[in-house]
Amino acid sequence: MELISQVLAKGIHITKRDMFYTDVKLFVDQNDSDGVLDDVATMVGCTRSNLNVVASDKGLVVGRISFVEDGDPIDCTRMGVGGKAIPPYIDKITDITSDADFVLLVEKEAAYMRMAEDRFYNKYPCIVITAKGQPDVATRMFLRRIKHELKIPVLALVDSDPYGLKILSVYMTGSKNMSYDSASLTTPDIKWLGLRPSDLDRYDLPEQCRLDMTEHDIKTGKELLNEEFVQNNPAWMKELQIMVKTKKKAEIQALSSFGFQFITEVYLPRKIREGDWV
């Protein structure tokens, strides 16, 4: 409590790792200090970000969005091939503007980099975001913020496997260990653009790119069929049932078997043109 009080009094932000290293003998493991932080936030009745303790930045954004970050103007169409790191202190972002038609939420950094290098957002006005796998708090807060302020749809591109859906569930309904902060972290209305189980046949994905699901994958898939966020969407139920029945999965990168730019030149344009999301 004393450490957090000092941070708030000085008006600065520190990372969770900073907090851990203030007394490694006391905390022993970072999970211990993270747990204490979550307990303090719950006790005070605020979000963890309100305590000015943040995770290190992980997410990236590129495309048709501009904002002011702690006084500095940022134009995400002019941030080079890699785009802009999503800052851990979302509260310092103001004046968000955009002419994007949608947000493209991408699970894998490799797919994100393909879209960034091809300047996909110039031909199809959009904002491309990735958390490089399991979403971090800053990326989840940033996504919720732009969805709320810009009021544009969020289309998700994840692997066609149970873990792609689990990642979507974190964005949509939150994680169990941060359930107290779900109001500021969740974006419920996300559309599943791809890679969907039905796409494997629809786009004639080669057999060598269709991986056999493990027993654990199948078990996870069956468990997801009982999740509320899946049951609330019949189209998602149908897709997941296809996955469990065929026992096949595929990564986004499997589309590269048709050519490295197939995803930006054929797959995504067709999906967007046909409104093929659920």
Coordinates of C-alpha atoms in Angstrom, one line a residue:
M1 CA 0.0 0.0 0.0
E2 CA 2.9 2.4 0.9
L3 CA 4.6 1.7 -2.5
I4 CA 1.4 2.4 -4.4
S5 CA 0.7 5.5 -2.4
Q6 CA 4.2 6.9 -3.3
V7 CA 3.6 6.2 -7.0
L8 CA 0.2 7.9 -7.0
A9 CA 1.5 10.9 -5.0
K10 CA 4.3 11.4 -7.6
G11 CA 1.9 11.0 -10.5
I12 CA 4.1 8.4 -12.2
H13 CA 3.6 4.9 -13.6
I14 CA 5.6 1.8 -12.7
T15 CA 5.5 -1.7 -14.1
K16 CA 4.6 -4.8 -12.2
R17 CA 8.2 -5.9 -12.6
D18 CA 9.3 -2.7 -10.9
M19 CA 7.1 -3.4 -8.0
F20 CA 8.4 -7.0 -7.6
Y21 CA 12.0 -5.7 -7.5
T22 CA 11.3 -3.3 -4.6
D23 CA 11.7 -6.3 -2.3
V24 CA 12.5 -9.6 -4.0
K25 CA 13.0 -11.3 -0.6
L26 CA 9.5 -10.3 0.5
F27 CA 7.7 -11.3 -2.7
V28 CA 10.0 -14.2 -3.7
D29 CA 8.1 -14.6 -7.0
Q30 CA 6.4 -12.0 -9.2
N31 CA 3.2 -13.9 -9.0
D32 CA 3.2 -13.0 -5.3
S33 CA 3.5 -9.3 -5.9
D34 CA 1.0 -9.5 -8.7
G35 CA -1.5 -11.2 -6.3
V36 CA -0.9 -8.5 -3.7
L37 CA -1.6 -5.8 -6.4
D38 CA -4.8 -7.5 -7.4
D39 CA -5.9 -7.8 -3.8
V40 CA -5.3 -4.0 -3.2
A41 CA -7.2 -3.1 -6.3
T42 CA -10.1 -5.3 -5.2
M43 CA -10.0 -3.9 -1.7
V44 CA -9.9 -0.3 -2.8
G45 CA -12.6 -0.9 -5.4
C46 CA -10.7 0.3 -8.5
T47 CA -8.9 -1.1 -11.5
R48 CA -5.2 -2.0 -11.4
S49 CA -4.5 0.7 -13.9
N50 CA -6.0 3.3 -11.5
L51 CA -3.1 2.4 -9.1
N52 CA -0.6 3.4 -11.8
V53 CA 1.0 0.0 -11.9
V54 CA 1.0 -1.5 -15.4
A55 CA 2.4 -4.4 -17.3
S56 CA 5.2 -3.8 -19.8
D57 CA 4.0 -3.0 -23.3
K58 CA 3.4 -5.9 -25.6
G59 CA 0.7 -5.0 -28.1
L60 CA 1.1 -3.3 -31.5
V61 CA -1.2 -1.1 -33.5
V62 CA -0.9 0.2 -37.1
G63 CA -3.3 1.8 -39.5
R64 CA -5.9 4.5 -39.7
I65 CA -5.9 5.9 -36.2
S66 CA -4.3 9.0 -34.6
F67 CA -4.2 10.1 -31.0
V68 CA -2.2 12.2 -28.6
E69 CA 0.0 10.3 -26.1
D70 CA 1.0 12.3 -23.1
G71 CA 1.1 15.4 -25.3
D72 CA 2.8 13.9 -28.3
P73 CA 0.8 13.5 -31.5
I74 CA 0.8 9.9 -32.9
D75 CA -0.2 8.9 -36.5
C76 CA -0.3 5.2 -36.8
T77 CA -0.1 5.3 -40.6
R78 CA 3.4 6.8 -40.2
M79 CA 5.0 4.5 -37.7
G80 CA 7.1 2.4 -40.1
V81 CA 6.5 -1.2 -40.9
G82 CA 6.3 -2.4 -37.3
G83 CA 3.6 0.1 -36.2
K84 CA 3.3 1.6 -32.8
A85 CA 3.6 -0.1 -29.4
I86 CA 0.4 0.1 -27.4
P87 CA 1.4 2.0 -24.3
P88 CA 0.7 0.5 -20.9
Y89 CA -0.8 3.7 -19.6
I90 CA -4.0 4.1 -21.7
D91 CA -5.1 6.9 -19.5
K92 CA -2.5 9.2 -21.1
I93 CA -4.1 8.7 -24.6
T94 CA -6.4 11.5 -25.7
D95 CA -8.0 12.9 -28.8
I96 CA -8.5 9.7 -30.7
T97 CA -9.5 10.1 -34.3
S98 CA -9.9 7.7 -37.2
D99 CA -11.5 7.2 -40.6
A100 CA -11.3 3.4 -40.3
D101 CA -14.3 1.1 -41.2
F102 CA -13.3 -1.6 -38.7
V103 CA -10.7 -2.9 -36.3
L104 CA -8.8 -6.0 -37.4
L105 CA -7.7 -7.9 -34.3
V106 CA -4.9 -10.3 -35.1
E107 CA -3.7 -13.2 -32.9
K108 CA -0.3 -13.7 -34.4
E109 CA 2.5 -11.1 -34.8
A110 CA 3.6 -12.7 -38.1
A111 CA 0.1 -12.1 -39.7
Y112 CA 0.1 -8.5 -38.2
M113 CA 3.5 -7.8 -39.8
R114 CA 2.3 -9.1 -43.2
M115 CA -0.6 -6.6 -43.0
A116 CA 1.6 -3.8 -41.8
E117 CA 4.3 -4.3 -44.5
D118 CA 1.6 -4.6 -47.3
R119 CA -0.1 -1.4 -45.9
F120 CA -3.3 -3.3 -46.0
Y121 CA -5.0 -0.5 -44.1
N122 CA -4.6 1.9 -47.1
K123 CA -6.7 -0.2 -49.4
Y124 CA -9.2 -1.3 -46.7
P125 CA -9.4 1.5 -44.1
C126 CA -8.9 -0.2 -40.8
I127 CA -6.9 -0.3 -37.6
V128 CA -4.8 -3.5 -37.2
I129 CA -4.0 -4.6 -33.6
T130 CA -2.1 -7.6 -32.2
A131 CA -1.1 -8.7 -28.7
K132 CA 1.2 -11.3 -30.1
G133 CA -0.8 -14.2 -28.7
Q134 CA -2.4 -14.1 -25.2
P135 CA -3.7 -10.6 -24.8
D136 CA -2.1 -8.3 -22.2
V137 CA -4.0 -5.8 -20.2
A138 CA -3.0 -2.7 -22.2
T139 CA -4.1 -4.2 -25.5
R140 CA -7.4 -5.2 -24.0
M141 CA -8.0 -1.7 -22.6
F142 CA -6.9 -0.1 -25.8
L143 CA -9.3 -2.2 -27.9
R144 CA -12.2 -1.5 -25.6
R145 CA -11.4 2.2 -25.6
I146 CA -11.3 2.6 -29.4
K147 CA -14.4 0.3 -29.9
H148 CA -16.3 2.5 -27.4
E149 CA -15.1 5.8 -28.9
L150 CA -15.1 5.0 -32.6
K151 CA -18.1 2.7 -32.6
I152 CA -16.8 0.5 -35.4
P153 CA -16.9 -3.3 -35.6
V154 CA -14.0 -5.5 -34.4
L155 CA -13.1 -8.4 -36.7
A156 CA -10.9 -11.1 -35.3
L157 CA -8.3 -13.2 -37.2
V158 CA -7.1 -16.1 -35.0
D159 CA -5.8 -19.7 -35.5
S160 CA -8.5 -22.3 -36.3
D161 CA -7.9 -24.2 -33.0
P162 CA -9.5 -24.1 -29.5
Y163 CA -6.8 -21.7 -28.3
G164 CA -7.7 -19.1 -30.9
L165 CA -11.2 -19.1 -29.4
K166 CA -9.8 -19.0 -25.9
I167 CA -7.9 -15.9 -26.8
L168 CA -11.1 -14.3 -28.2
S169 CA -12.8 -15.2 -24.9
V170 CA -10.3 -13.2 -22.9
Y171 CA -10.9 -10.2 -25.1
M172 CA -14.7 -10.6 -24.9
T173 CA -15.4 -11.8 -21.4
G174 CA -12.1 -11.3 -19.5
S175 CA -9.8 -13.6 -17.6
K176 CA -10.7 -15.2 -14.3
N177 CA -7.8 -13.8 -12.4
M178 CA -8.8 -10.2 -13.3
S179 CA -12.6 -10.6 -13.2
Y180 CA -12.8 -7.6 -10.8
D181 CA -11.5 -5.4 -13.6
S182 CA -13.6 -6.8 -16.5
A183 CA -15.7 -3.7 -17.0
S184 CA -12.6 -1.8 -18.3
L185 CA -11.0 -4.7 -20.1
T186 CA -13.7 -6.5 -22.2
T187 CA -15.0 -6.0 -25.7
P188 CA -18.1 -8.3 -25.9
D189 CA -19.1 -7.8 -29.5
I190 CA -16.2 -9.2 -31.5
K191 CA -16.9 -10.9 -34.9
W192 CA -15.0 -14.0 -35.9
L193 CA -13.6 -13.3 -39.3
G194 CA -11.2 -16.3 -39.6
L195 CA -9.4 -18.5 -39.7
R196 CA -12.6 -20.6 -39.2
P197 CA -12.9 -24.4 -39.4
S198 CA -15.2 -24.0 -42.4
D199 CA -12.5 -22.1 -44.2
L200 CA -10.3 -25.1 -44.4
D201 CA -12.5 -26.7 -47.1
R202 CA -13.9 -23.4 -48.5
Y203 CA -10.4 -22.3 -49.4
D204 CA -9.1 -25.8 -50.2
L205 CA -6.3 -25.6 -47.6
P206 CA -3.7 -28.3 -48.4
E207 CA -3.8 -31.5 -46.3
Q208 CA -0.2 -30.9 -45.1
C209 CA -1.4 -27.6 -43.5
R210 CA -4.3 -29.3 -41.6
L211 CA -2.9 -30.5 -38.3
D212 CA -4.3 -33.3 -36.2
M213 CA -5.8 -32.1 -33.0
T214 CA -4.4 -33.7 -29.8
E215 CA -6.6 -35.3 -27.2
H216 CA -6.1 -32.2 -25.1
D217 CA -7.2 -30.0 -28.1
I218 CA -10.4 -32.0 -28.5
K219 CA -11.1 -31.9 -24.8
T220 CA -10.7 -28.1 -24.8
G221 CA -12.9 -27.8 -27.9
K222 CA -15.7 -29.8 -26.2
E223 CA -15.4 -27.7 -23.1
L224 CA -15.7 -24.5 -25.2
L225 CA -19.0 -25.8 -26.6
N226 CA -20.4 -25.3 -23.0
E227 CA -19.0 -21.7 -22.7
E228 CA -21.7 -19.0 -22.7
F229 CA -19.9 -16.8 -25.2
V230 CA -20.0 -19.7 -27.7
Q231 CA -23.5 -20.8 -26.9
N232 CA -24.8 -17.3 -27.4
N233 CA -23.7 -17.4 -31.1
P234 CA -25.1 -20.4 -33.1
A235 CA -22.7 -19.7 -35.9
W236 CA -19.7 -20.1 -33.5
M237 CA -21.3 -23.3 -32.2
K238 CA -21.5 -24.7 -35.7
E239 CA -17.8 -23.8 -36.4
L240 CA -16.6 -25.3 -33.2
Q241 CA -18.6 -28.5 -33.9
I242 CA -16.9 -28.8 -37.3
M243 CA -13.5 -28.5 -35.6
V244 CA -14.3 -31.1 -32.9
K245 CA -15.9 -33.5 -35.5
T246 CA -13.0 -33.3 -38.1
K247 CA -10.3 -33.2 -35.4
K248 CA -8.4 -30.8 -37.6
K249 CA -6.8 -27.5 -36.8
A250 CA -4.8 -24.9 -38.7
E251 CA -2.8 -21.8 -38.1
I252 CA -3.2 -18.5 -39.8
Q253 CA 0.2 -19.0 -41.4
A254 CA -1.2 -22.0 -43.3
L255 CA -2.7 -19.5 -45.8
S256 CA 0.9 -18.8 -46.8
S257 CA 0.9 -22.1 -48.6
F258 CA -0.9 -20.2 -51.4
G259 CA 1.7 -17.4 -51.4
F260 CA 3.1 -15.1 -48.7
Q261 CA 0.7 -12.3 -49.6
F262 CA -2.4 -14.5 -50.2
I263 CA -3.8 -13.3 -46.8
T264 CA -3.7 -9.6 -47.8
E265 CA -4.4 -9.9 -51.5
V266 CA -7.0 -12.7 -51.6
Y267 CA -8.3 -14.1 -48.3
L268 CA -9.0 -10.9 -46.4
P269 CA -10.4 -8.9 -49.4
R270 CA -12.8 -11.7 -50.2
K271 CA -13.9 -12.0 -46.6
I272 CA -14.5 -8.3 -46.3
R273 CA -16.2 -8.1 -49.8
E274 CA -18.6 -10.9 -48.9
G275 CA -19.1 -9.8 -45.2
D276 CA -18.0 -13.3 -44.2
W277 CA -17.8 -13.0 -40.5
V278 CA -19.9 -14.5 -37.7

